[in-house]
mmCIF file of C-alpha atoms in Angstrom:
data_model
loop_
_atom_site.group_PDB
_atom_site.id
_atom_site.type_symbol
_atom_site.label_atom_id
_atom_site.label_comp_id
_atom_site.label_asym_id
_atom_site.label_seq_id
_atom_site.Cartn_x
_atom_site.Cartn_y
_atom_site.Cartn_z
ATOM 1 C CA MET A 1 -46.467 4.859 0.423
ATOM 2 C CA LYS A 2 -45.450 2.318 3.066
ATOM 3 C CA LEU A 3 -42.183 2.205 4.971
ATOM 4 C CA LEU A 4 -41.703 -0.768 7.070
ATOM 5 C CA SER A 5 -38.956 -2.352 9.142
ATOM 6 C CA ILE A 6 -37.885 -5.895 8.237
ATOM 7 C CA SER A 7 -39.573 -7.362 11.133
ATOM 8 C CA THR A 8 -42.286 -4.963 12.427
ATOM 9 C CA VAL A 9 -45.136 -3.306 10.626
ATOM 10 C CA ALA A 10 -44.892 0.419 11.250
ATOM 11 C CA LEU A 11 -46.694 1.705 14.370
ATOM 12 C CA LEU A 12 -48.998 3.732 12.380
ATOM 13 C CA ILE A 13 -50.585 0.484 11.067
ATOM 14 C CA ALA A 14 -51.037 -0.867 14.570
ATOM 15 C CA SER A 15 -52.808 2.236 15.527
ATOM 16 C CA VAL A 16 -55.612 2.012 13.079
ATOM 17 C CA MET A 17 -56.191 -1.682 13.200
ATOM 18 C CA GLY A 18 -59.820 -0.952 13.648
ATOM 19 C CA GLN A 19 -60.096 1.162 10.503
ATOM 20 C CA ASN A 20 -62.340 -0.207 7.921
ATOM 21 C CA ALA A 21 -61.691 -0.028 4.231
ATOM 22 C CA THR A 22 -63.028 2.970 2.357
ATOM 23 C CA THR A 23 -63.609 0.967 -0.931
ATOM 24 C CA SER A 24 -67.114 0.022 -1.906
ATOM 25 C CA CYS A 25 -67.983 -2.969 -4.023
ATOM 26 C CA ASP A 26 -71.064 -4.532 -5.225
ATOM 27 C CA PRO A 27 -70.877 -8.261 -5.228
ATOM 28 C CA SER A 28 -73.787 -8.650 -7.369
ATOM 29 C CA ALA A 29 -71.941 -6.837 -10.145
ATOM 30 C CA CYS A 30 -68.359 -7.980 -9.180
ATOM 31 C CA LYS A 31 -68.190 -11.851 -9.842
ATOM 32 C CA LEU A 32 -65.679 -14.516 -10.380
ATOM 33 C CA PRO A 33 -63.482 -15.285 -12.092
ATOM 34 C CA ASP A 34 -62.585 -11.820 -13.032
ATOM 35 C CA CYS A 35 -63.826 -9.742 -10.140
ATOM 36 C CA LEU A 36 -64.111 -10.309 -6.464
ATOM 37 C CA CYS A 37 -65.064 -7.873 -3.648
ATOM 38 C CA PRO A 38 -62.840 -7.607 -0.527
ATOM 39 C CA SER A 39 -64.459 -9.959 2.061
ATOM 40 C CA THR A 40 -63.410 -11.923 5.267
ATOM 41 C CA SER A 41 -65.627 -14.648 4.024
ATOM 42 C CA PRO A 42 -64.462 -17.361 1.711
ATOM 43 C CA PRO A 43 -65.196 -16.991 -1.997
ATOM 44 C CA GLY A 44 -67.811 -18.842 -4.013
ATOM 45 C CA GLY A 45 -70.203 -19.059 -1.080
ATOM 46 C CA LEU A 46 -68.125 -21.866 0.556
ATOM 47 C CA SER A 47 -68.554 -22.660 4.240
ATOM 48 C CA PRO A 48 -65.226 -22.150 6.091
ATOM 49 C CA LYS A 49 -65.259 -25.723 7.291
ATOM 50 C CA ASP A 50 -65.149 -26.827 3.610
ATOM 51 C CA VAL A 51 -62.450 -24.563 2.503
ATOM 52 C CA PRO A 52 -58.735 -25.559 2.262
ATOM 53 C CA GLN A 53 -56.501 -23.727 4.673
ATOM 54 C CA PHE A 54 -53.781 -22.239 2.345
ATOM 55 C CA VAL A 55 -50.339 -21.411 3.731
ATOM 56 C CA THR A 56 -48.116 -19.240 1.511
ATOM 57 C CA VAL A 57 -44.337 -19.420 2.199
ATOM 58 C CA THR A 58 -42.735 -16.489 0.215
ATOM 59 C CA PHE A 59 -39.234 -15.483 -0.177
ATOM 60 C CA ASP A 60 -37.818 -12.164 -1.234
ATOM 61 C CA ASP A 61 -34.549 -10.826 -3.010
ATOM 62 C CA SER A 62 -31.813 -12.787 -4.716
ATOM 63 C CA ILE A 63 -31.520 -16.349 -5.379
ATOM 64 C CA GLN A 64 -28.317 -17.691 -4.492
ATOM 65 C CA PRO A 65 -27.049 -21.234 -3.661
ATOM 66 C CA GLU A 66 -27.247 -20.953 0.215
ATOM 67 C CA LEU A 67 -30.507 -19.107 0.244
ATOM 68 C CA LEU A 68 -32.048 -21.723 -2.083
ATOM 69 C CA ASP A 69 -31.009 -24.528 0.305
ATOM 70 C CA THR A 70 -32.656 -22.574 2.986
ATOM 71 C CA ALA A 71 -35.871 -22.215 1.050
ATOM 72 C CA TYR A 72 -35.856 -25.995 0.313
ATOM 73 C CA GLU A 73 -35.369 -26.945 3.879
ATOM 74 C CA LEU A 74 -38.388 -24.760 4.948
ATOM 75 C CA LEU A 75 -40.746 -26.183 2.289
ATOM 76 C CA ASN A 76 -39.694 -29.862 3.215
ATOM 77 C CA VAL A 77 -43.330 -30.922 3.782
ATOM 78 C CA THR A 78 -46.020 -32.418 1.709
ATOM 79 C CA ASN A 79 -49.421 -31.424 0.786
ATOM 80 C CA PRO A 80 -52.555 -33.828 1.435
ATOM 81 C CA ASN A 81 -52.239 -35.174 -2.016
ATOM 82 C CA GLY A 82 -48.656 -36.293 -1.537
ATOM 83 C CA CYS A 83 -47.167 -33.460 -3.665
ATOM 84 C CA PRO A 84 -44.348 -31.247 -2.167
ATOM 85 C CA ALA A 85 -45.074 -27.856 -0.771
ATOM 86 C CA LYS A 86 -44.720 -24.982 -3.338
ATOM 87 C CA GLY A 87 -43.490 -21.448 -2.535
ATOM 88 C CA SER A 88 -43.194 -18.077 -4.291
ATOM 89 C CA TRP A 89 -39.929 -16.128 -4.791
ATOM 90 C CA TYR A 90 -40.059 -12.308 -5.423
ATOM 91 C CA VAL A 91 -36.598 -12.007 -7.217
ATOM 92 C CA SER A 92 -34.596 -8.977 -7.211
ATOM 93 C CA MET A 93 -31.641 -9.168 -10.016
ATOM 94 C CA GLN A 94 -28.486 -8.258 -8.056
ATOM 95 C CA TYR A 95 -26.483 -11.296 -7.074
ATOM 96 C CA THR A 96 -29.155 -13.546 -8.443
ATOM 97 C CA ASN A 97 -28.007 -16.850 -10.124
ATOM 98 C CA PHE A 98 -30.187 -17.556 -13.005
ATOM 99 C CA ALA A 99 -29.544 -21.210 -13.224
ATOM 100 C CA LEU A 100 -31.162 -21.390 -9.692
ATOM 101 C CA VAL A 101 -34.140 -19.276 -11.018
ATOM 102 C CA GLN A 102 -34.583 -21.841 -13.570
ATOM 103 C CA GLU A 103 -34.276 -24.743 -11.215
ATOM 104 C CA TRP A 104 -36.838 -23.081 -8.717
ATOM 105 C CA TYR A 105 -39.274 -22.599 -11.638
ATOM 106 C CA ALA A 106 -38.720 -26.165 -13.022
ATOM 107 C CA LYS A 107 -39.609 -27.719 -9.658
ATOM 108 C CA GLY A 108 -43.166 -26.133 -9.834
ATOM 109 C CA HIS A 109 -42.449 -22.980 -7.626
ATOM 110 C CA GLU A 110 -43.532 -19.453 -8.522
ATOM 111 C CA VAL A 111 -41.000 -16.879 -9.894
ATOM 112 C CA ALA A 112 -42.238 -13.258 -9.427
ATOM 113 C CA ASP A 113 -40.845 -9.738 -9.912
ATOM 114 C CA HIS A 114 -39.171 -7.688 -7.062
ATOM 115 C CA THR A 115 -37.427 -5.039 -9.341
ATOM 116 C CA PHE A 116 -33.853 -5.005 -10.551
ATOM 117 C CA THR A 117 -31.946 -3.166 -7.714
ATOM 118 C CA HIS A 118 -34.450 -3.729 -4.822
ATOM 119 C CA VAL A 119 -35.664 -0.003 -4.614
ATOM 120 C CA GLY A 120 -38.805 1.199 -3.050
ATOM 121 C CA GLN A 121 -41.425 3.064 -4.938
ATOM 122 C CA PRO A 122 -39.755 1.575 -8.122
ATOM 123 C CA SER A 123 -39.727 3.094 -11.542
ATOM 124 C CA ALA A 124 -41.504 1.391 -14.430
ATOM 125 C CA GLN A 125 -38.027 0.490 -15.795
ATOM 126 C CA GLU A 126 -36.995 -1.227 -12.374
ATOM 127 C CA ILE A 127 -39.917 -3.591 -12.822
ATOM 128 C CA THR A 128 -39.584 -4.072 -16.588
ATOM 129 C CA ALA A 129 -35.856 -4.869 -16.407
ATOM 130 C CA ALA A 130 -36.389 -7.617 -13.746
ATOM 131 C CA ARG A 131 -38.992 -9.269 -15.551
ATOM 132 C CA ALA A 132 -36.897 -9.284 -18.821
ATOM 133 C CA MET A 133 -33.868 -10.784 -16.986
ATOM 134 C CA LEU A 134 -35.979 -13.537 -15.561
ATOM 135 C CA TYR A 135 -36.958 -14.522 -18.983
ATOM 136 C CA GLU A 136 -33.729 -13.939 -20.965
ATOM 137 C CA TYR A 137 -31.499 -15.686 -18.425
ATOM 138 C CA GLY A 138 -33.901 -17.710 -16.145
ATOM 139 C CA GLY A 139 -35.955 -19.032 -18.993
ATOM 140 C CA VAL A 140 -39.326 -18.264 -17.225
ATOM 141 C CA PRO A 141 -41.937 -17.250 -19.849
ATOM 142 C CA LEU A 142 -42.871 -13.520 -19.447
ATOM 143 C CA GLY A 143 -46.496 -14.492 -19.123
ATOM 144 C CA ASN A 144 -45.781 -16.782 -16.182
ATOM 145 C CA ILE A 145 -44.171 -13.963 -14.248
ATOM 146 C CA LYS A 146 -47.495 -13.106 -12.799
ATOM 147 C CA GLY A 147 -46.833 -11.347 -9.498
ATOM 148 C CA PHE A 148 -45.125 -8.454 -8.056
ATOM 149 C CA ARG A 149 -44.046 -7.321 -4.561
ATOM 150 C CA ALA A 150 -42.511 -3.879 -3.836
ATOM 151 C CA PRO A 151 -39.137 -3.893 -2.229
ATOM 152 C CA PHE A 152 -39.598 -2.689 1.539
ATOM 153 C CA LEU A 153 -43.190 -3.195 0.823
ATOM 154 C CA ASN A 154 -42.955 0.584 -0.285
ATOM 155 C CA TYR A 155 -45.526 1.234 -2.989
ATOM 156 C CA THR A 156 -47.848 3.938 -4.083
ATOM 157 C CA ALA A 157 -51.058 4.020 -6.411
ATOM 158 C CA ASN A 158 -48.637 4.681 -9.108
ATOM 159 C CA THR A 159 -46.769 1.429 -8.495
ATOM 160 C CA LEU A 160 -50.128 -0.430 -8.813
ATOM 161 C CA ASN A 161 -51.029 1.416 -11.900
ATOM 162 C CA GLU A 162 -47.616 0.422 -13.397
ATOM 163 C CA ILE A 163 -47.877 -3.250 -12.775
ATOM 164 C CA SER A 164 -51.299 -3.155 -14.361
ATOM 165 C CA ARG A 165 -49.892 -1.381 -17.406
ATOM 166 C CA GLN A 166 -47.198 -4.038 -17.634
ATOM 167 C CA GLY A 167 -49.646 -6.817 -17.436
ATOM 168 C CA PHE A 168 -48.985 -8.360 -14.096
ATOM 169 C CA GLN A 169 -51.995 -10.503 -12.739
ATOM 170 C CA TYR A 170 -51.422 -9.477 -9.145
ATOM 171 C CA ASP A 171 -49.565 -7.489 -6.424
ATOM 172 C CA SER A 172 -48.697 -8.684 -2.971
ATOM 173 C CA SER A 173 -47.443 -5.604 -1.165
ATOM 174 C CA SER A 174 -50.347 -4.582 1.189
ATOM 175 C CA THR A 175 -50.745 -5.598 4.952
ATOM 176 C CA ALA A 176 -53.721 -7.273 6.362
ATOM 177 C CA ILE A 177 -54.047 -7.511 10.170
ATOM 178 C CA THR A 178 -57.374 -8.179 11.678
ATOM 179 C CA ASP A 179 -60.338 -6.063 10.765
ATOM 180 C CA ASP A 180 -58.903 -5.874 7.178
ATOM 181 C CA CYS A 181 -58.004 -9.508 6.997
ATOM 182 C CA TYR A 182 -59.572 -9.956 3.487
ATOM 183 C CA TRP A 183 -59.277 -12.837 1.063
ATOM 184 C CA PRO A 184 -57.401 -11.885 -2.095
ATOM 185 C CA TYR A 185 -59.698 -9.528 -4.135
ATOM 186 C CA THR A 186 -59.558 -7.615 -7.329
ATOM 187 C CA LEU A 187 -58.808 -3.960 -7.556
ATOM 188 C CA ASP A 188 -61.916 -3.110 -9.638
ATOM 189 C CA ASN A 189 -62.929 -0.755 -6.815
ATOM 190 C CA GLY A 190 -59.473 0.021 -5.582
ATOM 191 C CA LEU A 191 -57.304 -1.082 -2.628
ATOM 192 C CA ALA A 192 -59.005 -2.176 0.681
ATOM 193 C CA ASN A 193 -55.923 -2.582 2.790
ATOM 194 C CA ASP A 194 -53.317 -0.055 4.187
ATOM 195 C CA CYS A 195 -55.978 2.475 4.599
ATOM 196 C CA TRP A 196 -53.670 4.339 7.005
ATOM 197 C CA THR A 197 -51.727 5.559 3.822
ATOM 198 C CA GLY A 198 -54.795 7.114 2.235
ATOM 199 C CA VAL A 199 -54.557 4.743 -0.777
ATOM 200 C CA CYS A 200 -57.838 2.917 0.051
ATOM 201 C CA GLY A 201 -60.284 3.080 -2.812
ATOM 202 C CA THR A 202 -57.624 3.743 -5.350
ATOM 203 C CA PRO A 203 -56.453 2.842 -7.806
ATOM 204 C CA LYS A 204 -59.227 1.154 -9.727
ATOM 205 C CA LEU A 205 -57.720 -1.600 -11.799
ATOM 206 C CA PRO A 206 -60.233 -4.231 -13.063
ATOM 207 C CA GLY A 207 -59.008 -7.669 -13.189
ATOM 208 C CA VAL A 208 -55.857 -6.954 -11.115
ATOM 209 C CA TRP A 209 -55.813 -8.927 -7.849
ATOM 210 C CA GLU A 210 -54.283 -7.965 -4.466
ATOM 211 C CA ILE A 211 -53.021 -10.808 -2.346
ATOM 212 C CA PRO A 212 -52.574 -9.093 1.025
ATOM 213 C CA MET A 213 -49.735 -10.107 3.406
ATOM 214 C CA TYR A 214 -51.247 -11.557 6.564
ATOM 215 C CA ALA A 215 -49.639 -10.090 9.689
ATOM 216 C CA VAL A 216 -48.915 -11.991 12.958
ATOM 217 C CA VAL A 217 -50.047 -9.983 15.913
ATOM 218 C CA ASP A 218 -47.691 -10.680 18.854
ATOM 219 C CA SER A 219 -48.600 -10.756 22.459
ATOM 220 C CA ALA A 220 -48.333 -7.003 22.852
ATOM 221 C CA GLY A 221 -50.826 -6.434 19.982
ATOM 222 C CA THR A 222 -48.056 -5.376 17.591
ATOM 223 C CA ALA A 223 -48.469 -6.453 13.916
ATOM 224 C CA GLN A 224 -45.534 -8.484 12.695
ATOM 225 C CA LEU A 225 -45.107 -9.038 9.010
ATOM 226 C CA MET A 226 -41.722 -9.923 7.278
ATOM 227 C CA ASP A 227 -39.248 -12.138 9.155
ATOM 228 C CA VAL A 228 -41.452 -12.498 12.285
ATOM 229 C CA TYR A 229 -38.723 -14.917 13.625
ATOM 230 C CA LEU A 230 -36.435 -11.849 14.390
ATOM 231 C CA ALA A 231 -39.154 -10.164 16.555
ATOM 232 C CA GLY A 232 -38.691 -12.363 19.699
ATOM 233 C CA SER A 233 -37.387 -15.605 21.146
ATOM 234 C CA VAL A 234 -38.142 -18.739 19.332
ATOM 235 C CA ALA A 235 -40.526 -19.766 22.008
ATOM 236 C CA ASP A 236 -42.466 -16.496 21.728
ATOM 237 C CA VAL A 237 -42.559 -16.318 17.935
ATOM 238 C CA THR A 238 -43.907 -19.935 17.935
ATOM 239 C CA GLN A 239 -46.654 -19.129 20.282
ATOM 240 C CA TRP A 240 -47.545 -15.854 18.380
ATOM 241 C CA SER A 241 -47.521 -17.908 15.041
ATOM 242 C CA ASN A 242 -49.646 -20.651 16.450
ATOM 243 C CA THR A 243 -52.234 -18.152 17.921
ATOM 244 C CA ASN A 244 -52.603 -16.367 14.589
ATOM 245 C CA PHE A 245 -52.666 -19.470 12.466
ATOM 246 C CA GLU A 246 -55.506 -20.999 14.707
ATOM 247 C CA ARG A 247 -57.389 -17.578 14.235
ATOM 248 C CA HIS A 248 -57.273 -18.232 10.494
ATOM 249 C CA TYR A 249 -57.776 -22.119 10.643
ATOM 250 C CA ASN A 250 -60.793 -21.867 13.038
ATOM 251 C CA GLY A 251 -62.178 -18.801 11.630
ATOM 252 C CA THR A 252 -62.932 -17.996 7.948
ATOM 253 C CA ARG A 253 -59.781 -19.688 6.758
ATOM 254 C CA GLN A 254 -58.198 -16.658 5.044
ATOM 255 C CA PRO A 255 -54.691 -17.709 3.819
ATOM 256 C CA PHE A 256 -51.853 -17.645 6.417
ATOM 257 C CA GLY A 257 -48.664 -16.326 5.229
ATOM 258 C CA ILE A 258 -44.922 -16.984 6.185
ATOM 259 C CA TYR A 259 -42.853 -14.068 4.655
ATOM 260 C CA ILE A 260 -39.075 -14.553 4.600
ATOM 261 C CA HIS A 261 -35.870 -12.964 3.738
ATOM 262 C CA PRO A 262 -33.743 -16.241 3.598
ATOM 263 C CA THR A 263 -30.508 -14.275 4.257
ATOM 264 C CA HIS A 264 -31.727 -13.962 7.930
ATOM 265 C CA LEU A 265 -32.092 -17.745 8.250
ATOM 266 C CA THR A 266 -28.792 -18.782 6.446
ATOM 267 C CA ALA A 267 -25.398 -19.202 8.109
ATOM 268 C CA TYR A 268 -22.504 -17.095 6.946
ATOM 269 C CA THR A 269 -19.030 -16.944 8.273
ATOM 270 C CA GLY A 270 -18.722 -14.035 10.826
ATOM 271 C CA THR A 271 -22.409 -13.644 11.401
ATOM 272 C CA ALA A 272 -24.737 -14.797 14.194
ATOM 273 C CA ASP A 273 -25.771 -18.421 13.888
ATOM 274 C CA PRO A 274 -29.285 -18.438 12.860
ATOM 275 C CA SER A 275 -29.930 -22.085 13.184
ATOM 276 C CA ALA A 276 -32.232 -21.745 16.249
ATOM 277 C CA GLN A 277 -34.589 -19.369 14.407
ATOM 278 C CA ARG A 278 -34.419 -21.510 11.255
ATOM 279 C CA GLU A 279 -35.256 -24.572 13.205
ATOM 280 C CA GLY A 280 -38.070 -22.825 14.967
ATOM 281 C CA VAL A 281 -39.731 -21.836 11.549
ATOM 282 C CA VAL A 282 -39.254 -25.404 10.327
ATOM 283 C CA ASN A 283 -40.844 -26.961 13.332
ATOM 284 C CA PHE A 284 -43.679 -24.519 12.988
ATOM 285 C CA ILE A 285 -44.136 -25.360 9.363
ATOM 286 C CA LYS A 286 -44.166 -29.032 10.124
ATOM 287 C CA SER A 287 -46.624 -28.686 12.987
ATOM 288 C CA ILE A 288 -49.221 -27.030 10.879
ATOM 289 C CA ALA A 289 -48.589 -29.344 7.840
ATOM 290 C CA SER A 290 -49.983 -32.053 9.980
ATOM 291 C CA LYS A 291 -53.499 -30.495 10.273
ATOM 292 C CA LYS A 292 -56.390 -31.467 8.176
ATOM 293 C CA ASP A 293 -56.922 -29.593 4.949
ATOM 294 C CA VAL A 294 -53.738 -27.459 5.167
ATOM 295 C CA TRP A 295 -52.203 -26.863 1.820
ATOM 296 C CA PHE A 296 -48.810 -25.152 1.172
ATOM 297 C CA VAL A 297 -49.110 -23.259 -2.026
ATOM 298 C CA SER A 298 -47.659 -20.557 -4.173
ATOM 299 C CA ASN A 299 -49.466 -17.408 -4.506
ATOM 300 C CA GLU A 300 -50.075 -18.361 -8.280
ATOM 301 C CA GLN A 301 -51.731 -21.536 -7.183
ATOM 302 C CA LEU A 302 -53.800 -19.544 -4.604
ATOM 303 C CA LEU A 303 -54.934 -17.178 -7.214
ATOM 304 C CA LYS A 304 -56.083 -20.047 -9.547
ATOM 305 C CA TRP A 305 -58.196 -21.365 -6.669
ATOM 306 C CA MET A 306 -59.532 -17.981 -5.956
ATOM 307 C CA LYS A 307 -60.759 -17.628 -9.545
ATOM 308 C CA ASN A 308 -62.456 -21.036 -9.402
ATOM 309 C CA PRO A 309 -62.901 -21.973 -5.703
ATOM 310 C CA VAL A 310 -63.643 -25.716 -4.920
ATOM 311 C CA PRO A 311 -64.137 -27.305 -1.580
ATOM 312 C CA ALA A 312 -60.992 -28.931 0.046
ATOM 313 C CA SER A 313 -62.232 -32.346 -0.783
ATOM 314 C CA GLN A 314 -61.857 -31.572 -4.636
ATOM 315 C CA LEU A 315 -58.492 -29.555 -4.386
ATOM 316 C CA ALA A 316 -56.243 -32.597 -5.079
ATOM 317 C CA GLN A 317 -57.916 -33.226 -8.510
ATOM 318 C CA GLN A 318 -57.079 -29.716 -9.711
ATOM 319 C CA ASP A 319 -54.426 -29.642 -12.540
ATOM 320 C CA TYR A 320 -52.649 -26.828 -10.712
ATOM 321 C CA MET A 321 -52.158 -28.934 -7.573
ATOM 322 C CA LYS A 322 -50.588 -31.992 -9.239
ATOM 323 C CA CYS A 323 -46.884 -32.392 -9.168
ATOM 324 C CA ASP A 324 -45.845 -34.596 -12.256
ATOM 325 C CA LEU A 325 -42.365 -33.597 -13.461
ATOM 326 C CA PRO A 326 -41.967 -33.749 -17.211
ATOM 327 C CA ASN A 327 -40.821 -37.037 -18.889
ATOM 328 C CA ILE A 328 -38.598 -35.711 -21.518
ATOM 329 C CA GLY A 329 -36.511 -38.717 -22.084
ATOM 330 C CA LYS A 330 -33.089 -36.932 -22.272
ATOM 331 C CA GLU A 331 -31.204 -34.355 -20.192
ATOM 332 C CA ILE A 332 -31.566 -30.904 -21.399
ATOM 333 C CA CYS A 333 -30.699 -27.485 -19.819
ATOM 334 C CA ASN A 334 -34.093 -26.777 -18.210
ATOM 335 C CA GLY A 335 -33.553 -26.483 -14.499
ATOM 336 C CA LEU A 336 -33.895 -30.171 -13.814
ATOM 337 C CA GLU A 337 -30.475 -31.399 -14.852
ATOM 338 C CA GLY A 338 -27.947 -32.144 -12.292
ATOM 339 C CA LEU A 339 -26.217 -28.994 -10.995
ATOM 340 C CA THR A 340 -23.300 -28.751 -8.460
ATOM 341 C CA ILE A 341 -22.140 -25.921 -6.283
ATOM 342 C CA SER A 342 -18.478 -25.458 -5.777
ATOM 343 C CA ASN A 343 -17.183 -22.359 -3.632
ATOM 344 C CA GLY A 344 -20.461 -20.660 -4.190
ATOM 345 C CA ALA A 345 -20.494 -21.056 -7.893
ATOM 346 C CA VAL A 346 -23.226 -23.010 -9.774
ATOM 347 C CA GLN A 347 -21.789 -25.632 -12.226
ATOM 348 C CA GLY A 348 -23.328 -27.993 -14.708
ATOM 349 C CA SER A 349 -22.099 -29.615 -17.965
ATOM 350 C CA LEU A 350 -24.819 -27.830 -19.983
ATOM 351 C CA LEU A 351 -24.522 -24.211 -18.362
ATOM 352 C CA ASN A 352 -22.967 -21.121 -19.645
ATOM 353 C CA SER A 353 -20.914 -19.116 -16.916
ATOM 354 C CA CYS A 354 -21.304 -15.410 -17.301
ATOM 355 C CA SER A 355 -18.647 -13.388 -15.409
ATOM 356 C CA PHE A 356 -18.257 -9.574 -14.946
ATOM 357 C CA ALA A 357 -16.588 -7.277 -12.605
ATOM 358 C CA THR A 358 -19.676 -6.713 -10.329
ATOM 359 C CA SER A 359 -21.810 -9.811 -11.117
ATOM 360 C CA ASN A 360 -21.563 -13.572 -11.947
ATOM 361 C CA PHE A 361 -24.198 -15.967 -12.847
ATOM 362 C CA ALA A 362 -24.679 -19.240 -14.595
ATOM 363 C CA THR A 363 -27.401 -19.649 -17.243
ATOM 364 C CA CYS A 364 -28.755 -22.242 -19.691
ATOM 365 C CA PHE A 365 -28.924 -19.332 -22.202
ATOM 366 C CA ASN A 366 -26.506 -16.920 -23.888
ATOM 367 C CA CYS A 367 -24.397 -14.736 -21.695
ATOM 368 C CA PRO A 368 -24.673 -11.018 -22.194
ATOM 369 C CA SER A 369 -21.633 -9.272 -23.790
ATOM 370 C CA THR A 370 -21.545 -6.830 -20.899
ATOM 371 C CA ALA A 371 -23.037 -6.710 -17.207
ATOM 372 C CA PRO A 372 -26.807 -6.202 -17.231
ATOM 373 C CA THR A 373 -28.053 -2.834 -15.836
ATOM 374 C CA VAL A 374 -31.433 -1.341 -15.140
ATOM 375 C CA ASP A 375 -31.363 0.460 -18.258
ATOM 376 C CA ASN A 376 -30.027 -2.224 -20.239
ATOM 377 C CA PRO A 377 -30.987 -5.538 -18.574
ATOM 378 C CA THR A 378 -30.564 -7.785 -21.565
ATOM 379 C CA PRO A 379 -27.364 -6.529 -23.465
ATOM 380 C CA SER A 380 -26.667 -8.101 -26.847
ATOM 381 C CA ALA A 381 -25.405 -11.771 -26.415
ATOM 382 C CA ALA A 382 -21.725 -12.783 -26.148
ATOM 383 C CA SER A 383 -22.574 -15.796 -28.423
ATOM 384 C CA SER A 384 -25.553 -17.029 -30.362
ATOM 385 C CA ASP A 385 -25.564 -20.682 -29.852
ATOM 386 C CA ARG A 386 -28.512 -20.786 -27.260
ATOM 387 C CA HIS A 387 -32.128 -19.994 -27.981
ATOM 388 C CA LEU A 388 -34.646 -18.106 -25.970
ATOM 389 C CA VAL A 389 -37.724 -19.916 -24.825
ATOM 390 C CA ALA A 390 -40.264 -19.908 -27.787
ATOM 391 C CA ASP A 391 -43.758 -18.399 -27.285
ATOM 392 C CA ASN A 392 -45.432 -21.951 -27.684
ATOM 393 C CA CYS A 393 -43.301 -23.617 -24.996
ATOM 394 C CA ASP A 394 -43.020 -23.612 -21.364
ATOM 395 C CA GLY A 395 -39.331 -23.278 -20.153
ATOM 396 C CA VAL A 396 -39.295 -26.807 -18.586
ATOM 397 C CA TRP A 397 -39.999 -28.387 -21.946
ATOM 398 C CA TRP A 398 -37.623 -26.071 -23.820
ATOM 399 C CA ASP A 399 -34.247 -27.130 -25.066
ATOM 400 C CA PRO A 400 -32.120 -24.057 -25.532
ATOM 401 C CA ILE A 401 -29.338 -25.657 -27.156
ATOM 402 C CA ALA A 402 -31.337 -27.340 -29.841
ATOM 403 C CA GLY A 403 -33.789 -24.646 -29.965
ATOM 404 C CA GLU A 404 -36.604 -27.167 -29.775
ATOM 405 C CA CYS A 405 -39.786 -27.660 -27.706
ATOM 406 C CA LEU A 406 -40.132 -31.166 -26.483
ATOM 407 C CA CYS A 407 -43.761 -30.990 -25.387
ATOM 408 C CA GLN A 408 -45.591 -33.672 -27.477
ATOM 409 C CA ASN A 409 -49.141 -33.566 -26.087
ATOM 410 C CA ALA A 410 -52.036 -31.404 -24.894
ATOM 411 C CA THR A 411 -51.098 -31.729 -21.291
ATOM 412 C CA CYS A 412 -48.149 -29.603 -21.515
ATOM 413 C CA VAL A 413 -49.151 -27.233 -24.317
ATOM 414 C CA PHE A 414 -48.346 -23.631 -23.503
ATOM 415 C CA ASN A 415 -49.249 -20.369 -25.252
ATOM 416 C CA GLU A 416 -47.471 -17.196 -24.340
ATOM 417 C CA THR A 417 -50.126 -14.552 -23.152
ATOM 418 C CA TYR A 418 -47.843 -11.672 -22.404
ATOM 419 C CA THR A 419 -48.119 -8.755 -24.732
ATOM 420 C CA PRO A 420 -45.026 -6.588 -24.945
ATOM 421 C CA LEU A 421 -45.311 -3.055 -23.961
ATOM 422 C CA THR A 422 -45.374 -0.581 -26.851
ATOM 423 C CA THR A 423 -44.655 2.505 -24.778
ATOM 424 C CA GLN A 424 -42.531 3.022 -21.636
#
């Protein structure tokens, strides 16, 4: 397992930075799109100079109004094709407002699983419950919840086995520093990162991807991972970030990650003002966005490229990099309708408001009759006037009030690929 502080990778990791992976993989047998060996070289035989420099900005924990505003501020840059930057949010359920989950998803960002109660070494039910709620109340098709990150980055081989059993496409909980700074790879031959835990080489999970979290090594040689902006002054963090970004950009172009708990960059009454740290991160993001061939993508978009790598010159033409919003012709409750925030409450003319003693959220779907729990994440509905997203429709095209899919052509066709578990 891995126990990490919020801002600093455990000293055990730093002490074995030179340790090589113990996994073995034959690239002649392990081939794309379904298998890829761990490697510091770009996939598909591409030269680093021809490879896009991907930057992944990811957010962990609940989605709330103030936190979503922070995320949008950080992602306020455009990619070389003129489309807005995209991010990934690893969502835990407590305090999450599901109308905002739907908005985040409808705008083309990724929604991923971070368990129900945010617990390390999570049980199978913790993972299942979160995914069920993101569908039931957030309108995200189960098959489009493709990724998982362990809370506190505290996972074991059993955790990886479980996400494979539940049909997730990838995990992003492991740490990559320098010698193990691999491009994303499949777990056909086991994990190649976090060897200090003894997990390397296990478990062997064909077709499941690992997207490592790429650490920033500070001036003292310490690896920083989550919330790097908490580890030093704005000037120091900016210097470390630039140095490590240039190592990627001028090297073999492994993705560069910025991993954020947005609570630390959001102002709350009675807490320290984080505006200097937030501005530092924003300025750093803007500075690297101005460089040639830098693309801000979700981990889901990154994975699509990994399976079929193309040169940077061809990336803009890939469907998954385009940014056309659906032209539905009428306002429906799909995350793109106008929402307002009043005293922390999300409001909209088409929303249902679900209120319980310990949790309150808005949703386009039916409210549960009782507060969701880990063991019962989707209680019976309090009413029956809303319809869950159908298997043949993506959430952004689904009218939950009419129970109708408004997709009318092949460009928006969706087929649910998720297969429900038969055993727990």
